[in-house]
Amino acid sequence: MKNALILFLLIAPLALFSQFLNRSDISIIENGSLIKNPLTGGLNSCQLSNIDLNNDGKKDIFVFERIGDRVLCFLNANDGVGTDFDYSVEYSHDFPELKKWALLIDYNCDGKEDIFTYNDSYVKVYKNTSQGENINFQIETTALISDLGPILSAIIISEVDIPSFVDVDGDGDVDVLTFKQSGGYVEYHQNQSQELYGNCDSLVFELKTDCWGEFFEGLNTYDFNSCEEDAIINQPQIRSSGAHSGSSTLALDIDGDNDMDFILGDVSFNNLNMLTNGGDSQSANMVSVNQDFPIGNGSDISAEINSFPAAFYLDINNDNIRDLVVSPNINNNAENFESIMVFLNTGADNNPTFEFSQKDFLQDNTLDFGSGAYPAVIDYNNDGLKDLLIGNYGYFNNSNPSSQLALLRNIGSQTEPNFEVINRDYGGLSSIALDTILNETVNGLYPTLADLDNDGDVDMILGDNNGKLHYFQNNAEDGQDALFELENVSFFSIDIGQHATPFLYDMNNDNLFDLIIGQVDGTLSYAENTGTPYSPIFNSLIDDFGGISVNNDESLYGFSTPYVFEKDNEINILIGSESGLIYHYQSVNNNLSSNFELISNDFQGINDGKNTAVLFEDFTADNKRDLFLGMETGGLFYFKNDSVGTGIKNNIYKSAVDIFPNPFNDYINIDTDKETIVSIYSVLGRLVQKEKIYQPSSISLRHLPTSSYFVHIQQDKLSEWKKIIKK
């Protein structure tokens, strides 16, 4: 077991901490084969780098999934040449919080890959200070600075660009190539570490030219020899050509002549473009372009992605020669079930020959439903085991999504769930024209199930991305598999505008299932069932139900996805959100006309992606609810409830955070040297104060009454609970 991992027992209030959810593995089979890494959350738009995570001398794979800013780590399981990798949750959580793009490069020549990542248009660098298997990163700089001639300035890189950090001039230190923010020219920032200090340990840059390669890239067009003069020399104004739309870059020596050629992806085209350098390492001059790369370099097919491909150079088959990996650099622009292309290098590292290998690297060994995963529970075959019904936003093919329901049968036991994928288009929803106005299928199928006609089996309501609901009655014979048939294509004309995510629950204890509906703005709507147990009626819709909102500073909209349950005679609602956070609300004495109470906006500290959907059911027959979490990237996570009594057992990571004094009077001091979120809860589980700090800080709690409190410390996705006492 890794040294960083410890067991921590915290006695906490029942109201907030009666459940504790630990990540757990389950087996999932599809087409008769066991899925090797089923619960990764899905892979859509990935950036890949090599790193040796477990210090075994083999190159593992770091994946940054830009949709939701997730880190996924895959350990190299090859004894020889091959592409066998094991997903590692533990190592994935050893990385700091990263945004937009992240690449691993060993800049200081110590044999350990460092992190270069986006930081509000600047480049943040984390130095790898790991020892053995204990992964650790420390901030080296929050912004790379370059000498522009007239001024010193931070190197600016767009959030949609992927720059190149590579030794351009062959002197052994890492330089920077990136497109200008003002247009289609490439800036070359030369690292002066070797020149100034005779080593590669520093990050000191000088802008050598703002027209590296002597070319201009337009909308899938190129002007060569377009730099009539160097705009850096004796010019206060740097070359400008209008706004830059977005490009991915990869600099490497394609033809073995010891200079950097340039591989481009762009938001305006769907193939990789390879520019050949006819100059040298000191003075690049692009002379031609191959717009179907890597055709012409060994491959018989191009790296075609619907739009905005991004290329990465890393060893993925354990032969110590880097290969070409291509993935989208934007959401919903490729077949997101098969969007990581691999071209194996059968040549040399600095003179590659690329042969197409596969289009679903890593995805072929994970459970992935395209874009979006919306889980619901069902016992479709009446065997007493809880099965899964998974809606999605869609499988994409050339930007045309096909939304479906997937059926997963529980082939485990009452206490140990395991699943088999039975049908990825259950009920043929991909071909049913639920949009009666345009007479076409709809996207964003979100299921909820309950017995609406009192015949002893569950019926289904589907929400869709247009804001409509659709009613499917279960017409199966007694004891037979579920048979859903469309009864009402626009259920009671309910229309919330966009992103309808319904949940059926008896909210007012009248033995009728009511509707709670999430929507795009992050609020909930409520429709009371005024019908009978045999025939539901939903005639009125109440907006802003319970004063609930999951829209925050981290999200543009909200995209609320509710799950309702009862605990201790109180109605509770867990709500997934666009930000990835899970919100926990509770009714006040079951008074539906009042605002619900926010218990937590960070339920169990789980934040693993974007546009989460919650399924909170007991899958292990221990009277404790477990969690399936659906992600925008089309996959699932599973968390088993390991709570014991009134306490929680928490797998956390060591931190250097101290809280003192304890007990305290008016202030507590937090000793930290990194970004830390401090959340303070009462003994009743209510959030009473939340702070974000970046350095040793004092927090005033003089307004709080004398009592015990619980402090949640979050750093880089790691968490820790501490108990404090106010005297």
XYZ file of C-alpha atoms in Angstrom:
727
model
C 0.000 0.000 0.000
C 1.248 3.479 -0.798
C 2.684 5.382 2.118
C 0.517 8.397 1.301
C -2.645 6.473 2.065
C -3.883 6.237 5.658
C -7.058 5.266 7.431
C -8.744 8.009 9.327
C -11.646 7.525 11.773
C -13.740 10.555 12.435
C -16.704 10.585 14.785
C -19.097 12.909 13.053
C -22.702 14.006 13.309
C -25.230 11.547 11.907
C -27.125 14.224 10.049
C -24.228 14.894 7.704
C -21.915 11.917 7.856
C -24.140 8.856 8.273
C -22.931 7.717 4.851
C -19.391 7.511 3.746
C -18.637 6.523 0.200
C -15.419 4.831 -0.860
C -14.526 4.126 -4.453
C -15.050 0.517 -5.240
C -14.519 -1.794 -8.181
C -17.180 -3.986 -9.713
C -16.972 -6.412 -12.611
C -18.739 -5.560 -15.859
C -18.989 -7.842 -18.894
C -19.865 -6.920 -22.451
C -20.040 -9.253 -25.456
C -18.836 -12.116 -23.286
C -15.620 -10.355 -22.236
C -14.673 -8.759 -18.944
C -14.078 -5.012 -19.274
C -10.605 -4.429 -17.850
C -11.073 -0.871 -16.552
C -14.839 -0.283 -16.497
C -15.185 2.633 -14.058
C -13.007 5.418 -15.416
C -15.786 7.951 -15.939
C -15.338 7.841 -19.719
C -12.797 9.343 -22.125
C -13.705 11.926 -24.752
C -11.154 14.731 -25.228
C -7.834 13.557 -23.867
C -4.272 14.836 -23.605
C -1.702 12.100 -22.992
C 1.828 12.038 -21.580
C 4.261 9.449 -20.239
C 5.325 9.211 -16.594
C 6.703 6.438 -14.377
C 4.197 6.548 -11.529
C 5.189 3.523 -9.467
C 8.941 3.733 -10.011
C 9.141 0.349 -11.750
C 11.109 1.618 -14.740
C 8.147 1.342 -17.124
C 6.356 4.236 -18.771
C 2.835 4.676 -17.483
C 0.259 6.986 -19.028
C -1.061 10.260 -17.654
C -4.342 11.365 -19.235
C -5.794 14.817 -18.801
C -9.461 14.760 -19.805
C -10.238 18.385 -20.582
C -14.004 17.827 -20.209
C -14.338 18.254 -16.496
C -10.579 18.776 -16.015
C -10.006 15.202 -14.851
C -6.734 13.333 -14.374
C -6.662 9.616 -15.135
C -3.598 7.455 -14.594
C -2.943 4.107 -16.248
C -0.175 1.821 -15.004
C 1.914 -0.068 -17.533
C 1.071 -3.761 -17.164
C 3.296 -4.942 -20.038
C 6.175 -7.324 -19.428
C 7.284 -6.886 -23.022
C 6.016 -4.875 -25.977
C 2.277 -4.229 -25.735
C -0.500 -1.802 -24.816
C -1.882 -3.283 -21.601
C -2.689 -0.691 -18.921
C -4.457 -0.747 -15.551
C -6.477 2.264 -14.420
C -5.290 3.630 -11.061
C -7.628 5.777 -8.980
C -4.975 6.293 -6.292
C -2.382 7.846 -8.563
C -5.027 9.925 -10.320
C -5.664 11.718 -7.038
C -2.004 12.448 -6.403
C -2.006 15.225 -8.985
C -2.863 18.861 -8.257
C -5.938 20.507 -9.675
C -5.379 21.195 -13.372
C -7.332 23.231 -15.909
C -7.878 23.253 -19.704
C -4.618 21.563 -20.732
C -1.799 19.719 -19.010
C 1.391 18.160 -20.383
C 4.167 16.296 -18.581
C 7.720 17.296 -19.528
C 10.964 16.752 -17.625
C 12.312 20.297 -17.806
C 15.160 19.954 -15.264
C 16.667 16.692 -16.556
C 16.207 14.764 -13.286
C 14.354 11.898 -14.972
C 10.998 12.883 -13.458
C 8.213 14.450 -15.525
C 7.032 17.867 -14.399
C 3.638 19.453 -15.102
C 3.051 22.323 -17.537
C -0.564 23.504 -17.379
C -2.963 26.369 -18.060
C -3.311 29.123 -15.485
C -5.648 31.919 -16.587
C -3.858 32.416 -19.945
C -0.447 31.855 -18.331
C 1.662 28.714 -17.912
C 1.857 27.173 -14.449
C 4.640 24.693 -13.790
C 4.693 22.064 -11.061
C 8.049 20.499 -10.254
C 8.004 16.750 -9.693
C 9.415 16.121 -6.208
C 8.252 12.511 -5.968
C 10.226 9.929 -4.025
C 9.733 6.326 -5.095
C 6.015 5.575 -5.300
C 5.082 8.662 -3.301
C 3.923 11.103 -5.969
C 4.303 14.768 -5.137
C 4.367 18.032 -7.071
C 5.302 21.523 -5.899
C 4.566 24.788 -7.684
C 7.662 26.031 -9.485
C 6.024 29.069 -11.048
C 2.521 30.361 -11.674
C 3.568 32.039 -14.933
C 6.460 31.515 -17.329
C 8.133 34.884 -17.985
C 9.828 35.795 -21.248
C 12.023 38.712 -22.290
C 10.187 40.317 -25.216
C 12.907 42.874 -25.862
C 11.207 46.057 -24.731
C 9.537 44.394 -21.718
C 9.381 41.280 -19.584
C 6.021 39.591 -19.862
C 4.273 36.357 -19.023
C 3.952 33.952 -21.938
C 0.279 34.024 -22.881
C -1.400 30.850 -24.129
C -5.071 30.441 -24.865
C -7.179 27.906 -22.998
C -8.139 26.292 -26.327
C -4.560 26.015 -27.600
C -2.134 23.255 -26.789
C 1.439 24.617 -26.918
C 4.684 22.714 -27.500
C 7.252 22.472 -24.730
C 10.241 21.003 -26.508
C 13.969 21.514 -27.043
C 13.767 23.502 -30.281
C 17.440 24.477 -30.620
C 18.958 21.192 -29.450
C 20.827 22.589 -26.448
C 19.170 20.358 -23.850
C 16.656 22.712 -22.214
C 12.922 23.075 -22.835
C 11.749 25.896 -25.108
C 8.191 27.063 -25.869
C 6.333 27.218 -29.186
C 2.833 28.649 -29.194
C 0.505 30.519 -31.486
C 0.145 34.231 -30.878
C -3.108 35.362 -29.365
C -3.397 37.911 -32.140
C -3.274 35.521 -35.058
C -1.714 32.697 -37.011
C 1.979 33.260 -36.302
C 4.005 31.074 -33.942
C 6.079 32.551 -31.131
C 9.379 30.937 -30.203
C 10.433 31.515 -26.601
C 13.972 30.200 -26.177
C 14.982 28.877 -22.771
C 18.175 30.626 -21.624
C 19.018 28.061 -18.928
C 21.954 26.530 -20.817
C 23.200 29.877 -22.075
C 23.145 31.515 -18.626
C 23.864 28.648 -16.238
C 25.181 25.745 -18.295
C 22.368 23.415 -17.209
C 18.700 22.705 -17.936
C 17.396 23.421 -14.435
C 15.941 26.886 -15.018
C 12.930 28.367 -16.794
C 14.235 31.664 -18.138
C 12.915 32.628 -21.551
C 13.597 35.097 -24.333
C 11.307 35.687 -27.296
C 13.508 34.937 -30.301
C 10.861 35.495 -32.936
C 7.141 35.925 -33.236
C 7.197 34.236 -36.647
C 8.909 30.928 -36.022
C 9.002 28.793 -39.140
C 8.399 31.770 -41.437
C 4.743 30.901 -42.044
C 1.249 32.128 -41.369
C -1.646 29.727 -40.680
C -5.128 30.831 -41.680
C -8.358 28.881 -41.962
C -6.831 25.695 -43.310
C -4.503 27.756 -45.480
C -0.816 28.573 -45.210
C 1.395 31.424 -46.360
C 5.040 30.414 -46.432
C 7.924 32.879 -46.273
C 5.420 35.362 -44.880
C 7.728 37.077 -42.392
C 9.354 39.951 -44.240
C 11.037 41.186 -41.083
C 11.414 40.101 -37.502
C 8.881 42.087 -35.557
C 10.820 41.639 -32.351
C 13.881 43.626 -33.370
C 13.547 47.353 -32.804
C 9.789 47.278 -32.947
C 7.531 48.241 -30.044
C 4.564 46.662 -31.787
C 4.538 42.901 -32.161
C 3.123 41.397 -35.319
C -0.686 41.133 -35.344
C -3.137 39.487 -37.727
C -6.443 39.302 -35.911
C -7.875 36.915 -33.372
C -6.545 33.381 -33.113
C -9.256 30.688 -33.257
C -7.430 27.842 -31.562
C -4.731 25.310 -32.463
C -3.019 22.254 -31.049
C 0.719 21.939 -31.715
C 3.302 19.180 -31.620
C 6.911 19.822 -32.565
C 9.103 16.823 -33.411
C 11.700 15.744 -35.921
C 9.735 13.880 -38.597
C 12.472 13.439 -41.211
C 15.570 12.858 -39.069
C 17.392 16.072 -40.044
C 17.776 17.326 -36.456
C 15.279 20.169 -36.657
C 11.702 20.522 -35.531
C 8.874 19.943 -37.940
C 5.425 21.052 -36.830
C 2.167 19.079 -36.501
C -0.965 21.196 -36.215
C -4.558 20.616 -35.334
C -6.989 23.469 -35.645
C -10.582 24.255 -34.727
C -11.182 24.964 -38.431
C -10.195 21.563 -39.870
C -10.526 17.867 -39.121
C -7.126 16.446 -40.093
C -3.665 16.864 -38.699
C -1.446 19.105 -40.802
C 2.298 18.451 -40.829
C 4.610 21.295 -41.815
C 8.083 20.313 -43.005
C 10.989 22.393 -41.759
C 13.365 23.251 -44.609
C 15.577 25.315 -42.319
C 17.529 24.118 -39.315
C 17.343 23.997 -35.514
C 18.465 27.623 -35.186
C 16.346 29.123 -37.945
C 13.168 27.242 -38.829
C 11.591 27.694 -42.266
C 8.478 25.718 -43.149
C 8.377 24.902 -46.833
C 5.439 22.514 -47.326
C 2.376 21.056 -45.633
C 0.843 17.570 -45.584
C -2.842 18.058 -44.773
C -3.571 14.337 -44.468
C -0.867 13.440 -41.965
C 0.300 10.795 -41.133
C -0.444 9.598 -44.678
C 2.934 9.886 -46.365
C 4.749 8.944 -43.185
C 3.917 5.245 -43.232
C 0.184 5.302 -42.566
C -2.498 4.515 -45.127
C -5.118 6.552 -43.248
C -5.119 10.082 -41.893
C -5.734 11.182 -38.324
C -9.231 12.384 -39.137
C -11.372 13.737 -36.312
C -14.476 15.751 -37.016
C -12.825 18.950 -35.831
C -9.888 20.144 -33.788
C -7.593 17.120 -33.518
C -4.681 17.234 -31.083
C -1.514 15.124 -31.436
C 0.716 13.755 -28.660
C 4.045 11.939 -28.832
C 4.588 9.235 -26.212
C 5.537 5.582 -25.908
C 2.363 3.562 -25.533
C 3.593 0.044 -26.422
C 6.628 -0.228 -24.141
C 9.298 -0.346 -26.886
C 11.051 2.893 -25.823
C 10.074 4.589 -29.095
C 7.432 7.279 -29.001
C 4.177 6.797 -30.902
C 1.595 9.207 -32.267
C -1.684 9.523 -30.339
C -4.512 11.765 -31.589
C -7.589 12.891 -29.666
C -10.159 15.691 -29.988
C -9.373 19.003 -28.313
C -12.999 19.982 -27.918
C -16.209 18.319 -26.722
C -18.764 16.538 -28.888
C -16.840 16.686 -32.114
C -15.969 13.075 -32.781
C -17.222 9.575 -32.265
C -16.728 9.840 -28.526
C -16.869 6.096 -28.070
C -13.880 5.792 -30.386
C -11.918 9.024 -30.278
C -8.339 8.199 -29.226
C -6.409 7.192 -32.337
C -3.036 5.425 -32.158
C -0.361 5.312 -34.855
C 2.478 3.058 -33.713
C 5.992 4.163 -34.583
C 7.845 1.405 -36.444
C 10.770 3.691 -37.223
C 12.980 5.753 -34.933
C 12.111 8.374 -32.347
C 13.596 11.187 -34.461
C 12.638 9.686 -37.818
C 9.291 8.001 -37.258
C 7.212 5.759 -39.464
C 3.613 5.673 -38.315
C 1.264 2.744 -38.814
C -2.374 2.976 -37.775
C -3.182 0.687 -34.852
C -6.572 1.577 -33.320
C -9.125 4.331 -32.859
C -10.237 3.523 -29.308
C -7.033 3.409 -27.260
C -7.861 2.982 -23.542
C -11.544 3.342 -24.471
C -11.697 -0.273 -25.603
C -11.133 -1.352 -22.013
C -13.567 0.938 -20.245
C -17.333 1.350 -19.902
C -18.289 4.329 -22.021
C -21.704 5.537 -23.191
C -20.465 8.342 -25.412
C -21.421 11.726 -24.017
C -23.356 11.805 -20.761
C -24.296 8.907 -18.504
C -27.602 9.135 -16.596
C -28.096 6.055 -14.370
C -31.360 4.737 -12.961
C -32.192 1.543 -11.065
C -34.547 -1.141 -12.360
C -35.197 -4.834 -11.799
C -36.177 -5.466 -15.388
C -36.214 -9.286 -15.156
C -37.784 -9.644 -11.691
C -34.903 -11.637 -10.207
C -34.684 -9.477 -7.093
C -31.385 -7.855 -8.147
C -31.020 -4.197 -8.984
C -30.122 -3.653 -12.624
C -29.006 -0.412 -14.265
C -30.665 1.628 -16.980
C -28.272 4.250 -18.394
C -29.443 7.153 -20.500
C -26.993 9.369 -22.395
C -26.763 12.571 -24.356
C -25.577 10.594 -27.326
C -22.981 8.661 -29.240
C -21.417 11.074 -31.699
C -20.574 10.373 -35.299
C -19.536 13.441 -37.280
C -21.266 15.687 -34.748
C -24.578 13.829 -35.078
C -25.502 12.447 -31.652
C -27.612 9.334 -31.277
C -29.198 9.127 -27.822
C -29.957 5.692 -26.403
C -30.728 3.734 -23.264
C -28.303 1.043 -22.166
C -29.461 -1.916 -20.071
C -27.031 -3.530 -17.638
C -28.156 -6.728 -15.949
C -26.957 -7.425 -12.418
C -25.244 -10.815 -12.624
C -23.845 -10.611 -9.109
C -25.651 -11.203 -5.854
C -27.698 -9.283 -3.313
C -24.506 -8.211 -1.540
C -22.002 -8.021 -4.405
C -23.268 -6.362 -7.585
C -21.662 -7.131 -10.918
C -23.126 -6.312 -14.303
C -23.376 -7.367 -17.915
C -24.183 -4.954 -20.725
C -27.262 -6.518 -22.326
C -28.353 -3.841 -24.777
C -26.965 -0.413 -25.681
C -30.174 0.656 -27.427
C -32.778 -0.742 -25.081
C -36.260 -0.207 -26.433
C -34.908 1.134 -29.726
C -35.044 4.742 -28.505
C -32.427 5.804 -31.054
C -35.016 5.411 -33.820
C -38.176 6.744 -32.117
C -39.166 10.254 -33.193
C -39.988 11.740 -29.793
C -39.769 15.241 -31.257
C -43.189 15.373 -32.895
C -42.687 18.878 -34.282
C -39.564 18.080 -36.297
C -40.414 14.377 -36.526
C -36.984 13.306 -35.361
C -35.260 11.667 -32.458
C -34.216 13.633 -29.399
C -31.010 13.916 -27.429
C -30.327 13.686 -23.736
C -32.481 10.738 -22.631
C -32.842 10.807 -18.843
C -34.867 7.942 -17.277
C -36.823 7.685 -14.047
C -38.988 4.708 -13.071
C -41.934 4.046 -10.762
C -45.246 2.189 -10.808
C -47.553 4.900 -12.158
C -50.556 2.671 -12.986
C -50.516 0.468 -9.869
C -50.163 -2.799 -11.769
C -47.159 -4.071 -9.843
C -44.382 -3.151 -12.274
C -42.410 0.022 -12.926
C -43.205 2.417 -15.739
C -40.774 4.914 -17.211
C -40.663 8.625 -17.852
C -37.884 9.970 -20.073
C -36.714 13.545 -19.984
C -34.903 14.995 -22.975
C -32.613 17.862 -23.856
C -35.526 19.850 -25.333
C -37.137 20.085 -21.902
C -39.953 17.594 -22.647
C -41.091 14.412 -20.870
C -42.253 11.141 -22.443
C -44.258 8.378 -20.741
C -43.548 4.679 -21.388
C -45.937 2.188 -19.801
C -44.642 -1.227 -18.789
C -47.033 -3.694 -20.433
C -45.180 -6.869 -19.511
C -47.087 -9.888 -18.286
C -46.693 -10.810 -14.628
C -43.217 -12.097 -13.911
C -41.904 -11.331 -17.408
C -39.131 -8.979 -18.469
C -40.086 -5.325 -18.638
C -41.813 -4.251 -21.858
C -41.953 -0.467 -22.223
C -44.330 0.995 -24.779
C -44.725 4.671 -25.583
C -48.019 6.022 -24.220
C -47.565 9.779 -24.222
C -44.998 11.441 -26.421
C -45.227 14.747 -24.596
C -46.277 13.946 -21.058
C -48.976 16.421 -19.944
C -47.335 19.012 -22.229
C -44.664 19.612 -19.585
C -41.916 21.752 -21.067
C -39.178 23.261 -18.912
C -37.277 24.618 -21.892
C -34.068 22.578 -21.846
C -32.411 19.639 -20.120
C -35.321 17.921 -18.402
C -34.011 15.458 -15.791
C -37.057 13.998 -14.009
C -37.298 11.985 -10.803
C -40.439 10.251 -9.498
C -41.048 10.360 -5.748
C -44.000 10.709 -3.379
C -43.161 14.136 -2.010
C -46.358 14.776 0.013
C -47.001 11.291 1.404
C -50.299 10.755 -0.440
C -49.220 7.472 -2.034
C -48.897 9.100 -5.461
C -45.637 9.615 -7.314
C -44.868 13.283 -7.943
C -42.363 14.735 -10.394
C -39.211 16.648 -9.504
C -37.469 17.928 -12.617
C -33.956 19.322 -12.942
C -33.181 21.796 -15.674
C -30.465 23.765 -17.413
C -30.399 26.758 -15.038
C -29.615 24.563 -12.028
C -32.989 24.877 -10.324
C -35.744 22.295 -9.837
C -39.384 22.257 -10.869
C -42.132 20.360 -9.062
C -45.307 18.840 -10.450
C -47.714 17.327 -7.933
C -49.575 14.174 -8.953
C -53.280 15.021 -8.493
C -54.563 11.865 -10.147
C -55.126 8.389 -8.766
C -52.836 5.398 -8.123
C -54.016 4.067 -11.505
C -53.848 7.221 -13.580
C -51.395 10.057 -12.823
C -52.266 13.694 -13.514
C -49.684 16.486 -13.603
C -51.492 19.709 -14.439
C -49.372 22.344 -12.733
C -45.672 23.045 -12.561
C -43.968 24.966 -9.748
C -40.624 26.528 -10.656
C -37.726 27.211 -8.283
C -38.887 24.370 -6.080
C -37.491 24.569 -2.554
C -35.301 27.535 -3.418
C -32.795 25.014 -4.742
C -30.016 26.016 -7.129
C -26.774 24.280 -8.084
C -25.481 27.076 -10.258
C -22.263 28.520 -8.845
C -19.146 30.376 -9.891
C -17.726 27.201 -11.455
C -20.603 26.696 -13.870
C -22.295 28.675 -16.622
C -25.708 27.137 -16.092
C -26.190 24.438 -13.484
C -27.651 21.357 -15.184
C -29.345 19.996 -12.071
C -29.948 16.220 -11.891
C -31.976 15.269 -8.771
C -32.194 12.105 -6.729
C -34.740 12.076 -3.871
C -34.691 9.802 -0.826
C -35.951 9.756 2.741
C -33.829 9.517 5.861
C -34.964 9.892 9.442
C -38.421 11.003 8.245
C -36.919 13.858 6.249
C -36.931 14.274 2.491
C -33.379 14.584 1.145
C -32.305 15.518 -2.371
C -28.882 14.882 -3.872
C -28.319 16.919 -7.015
C -25.597 16.494 -9.608
C -24.436 19.636 -11.370
C -22.499 21.094 -14.288
C -19.557 21.893 -11.999
C -19.330 18.244 -10.935
C -20.175 18.985 -7.313
C -23.004 17.077 -5.628
C -25.396 19.225 -3.624
C -27.307 17.892 -0.621
C -30.578 19.537 0.362
C -33.065 18.573 3.048
C -36.661 19.632 3.535
C -37.657 21.506 6.644
C -40.159 19.247 8.425
C -41.341 18.065 5.019
C -42.784 21.507 4.314
C -42.769 21.590 0.519
C -43.823 25.230 0.341
C -40.706 26.462 2.118
C -37.124 26.536 0.993
C -35.105 23.385 1.478
C -32.037 23.580 3.658
C -28.620 23.293 1.999
C -26.743 20.662 3.974
C -23.670 20.564 1.742
C -22.609 21.860 -1.666
C -19.779 19.339 -1.721
C -21.343 16.020 -0.760
C -18.677 13.619 0.564
C -16.026 15.741 -1.141
C -16.778 14.041 -4.470
C -15.881 16.145 -7.504
C -14.713 13.972 -10.369
C -15.808 15.653 -13.556
C -18.602 17.640 -15.108
C -22.385 17.343 -15.511
C -22.787 14.609 -12.922
C -25.908 12.455 -12.543
C -26.647 10.730 -9.229
C -28.015 7.271 -8.388
C -28.047 6.710 -4.613
C -29.359 3.192 -3.890
C -28.495 0.248 -1.677
C -26.782 -2.232 -4.002
C -25.247 -4.419 -1.266
C -28.307 -5.238 0.906
C -26.770 -3.675 4.026
C -29.349 -0.873 4.428
C -26.749 1.702 3.375
C -27.009 3.608 0.143
C -24.212 3.292 -2.408
C -23.543 5.764 -5.194
C -23.353 5.402 -8.955
C -22.217 8.653 -10.522
C -22.668 9.350 -14.233
C -20.341 11.796 -16.012
C -20.515 14.042 -19.074
C -17.675 12.003 -20.555
C -20.017 9.026 -20.760
C -18.730 6.795 -17.977
C -19.561 5.831 -14.410
C -17.993 5.836 -10.970
C -19.140 3.561 -8.159
C -18.813 4.387 -4.463
C -19.593 1.749 -1.843
C -21.003 2.912 1.481
C -18.609 1.814 4.233
C -20.127 3.800 7.089
C -20.058 2.205 10.526
C -22.451 3.392 13.235
C -22.394 7.150 13.582
C -18.861 7.495 12.311
C -17.200 7.358 8.956
C -14.124 5.591 7.781
C -12.342 7.799 5.368
C -9.500 7.006 2.986
C -7.624 10.269 2.873
C -4.202 11.458 1.995
C -1.666 12.984 4.310
C -1.514 16.712 4.282
C 0.736 19.228 5.918
C -2.219 21.186 7.273
C -2.372 22.029 10.973
C -5.277 23.721 12.750
C -4.485 25.501 16.031
C -5.250 26.314 18.744
C -7.712 23.559 19.505
C -9.759 24.191 21.600
C -10.011 27.830 20.454
C -11.695 31.081 21.476
C -12.279 33.409 18.522
C -9.781 32.385 15.841
C -8.291 29.292 14.300
C -5.007 29.283 12.412
C -4.551 27.206 9.280
C -0.959 26.354 8.410
C -0.748 25.688 4.675
C 1.407 26.665 1.710
C -1.038 25.847 -1.106
C -4.574 26.586 -2.198
C -6.869 25.209 0.513
C -10.649 25.216 0.851
C -11.755 25.257 4.496
C -15.406 24.286 5.163
C -16.735 24.393 8.716
C -19.839 22.441 9.767
C -21.927 22.482 12.912
C -22.638 19.315 14.919
C -25.971 19.209 13.058
C -24.135 18.996 9.772
C -24.884 22.548 8.618
C -22.283 24.492 6.684
C -21.542 27.590 8.786
C -18.480 29.046 7.073
C -16.337 28.460 4.001
C -12.987 30.051 3.140
C -10.392 29.702 0.392
C -6.820 30.414 1.490
C -3.416 30.164 -0.149
C -0.971 30.607 2.746
C -0.887 30.438 6.562
C -4.048 32.264 7.647
C -6.196 33.125 10.665
C -9.942 32.615 10.331
C -12.329 34.445 12.618
C -15.013 32.246 14.200
C -16.002 34.656 16.989
C -19.565 34.751 15.666
C -20.047 31.047 16.324
C -21.500 29.847 19.633
C -19.565 27.611 22.001
C -19.739 24.087 20.604
C -17.903 21.418 18.632
C -17.411 21.843 14.898
C -16.090 19.772 12.007
C -13.614 21.203 9.528
C -13.288 19.842 5.980
C -9.871 20.572 4.453
C -9.532 20.258 0.658
C -6.258 20.528 -1.222
C -5.728 19.449 -4.827
C -8.723 17.081 -4.661
C -7.436 15.497 -1.441
C -9.551 15.814 1.688
C -9.289 15.624 5.446
C -11.721 16.034 8.332
C -10.762 17.558 11.689
C -12.790 18.171 14.831
C -12.398 21.502 16.626
C -13.929 22.820 19.848
C -14.844 26.429 20.655
C -14.468 27.244 24.337
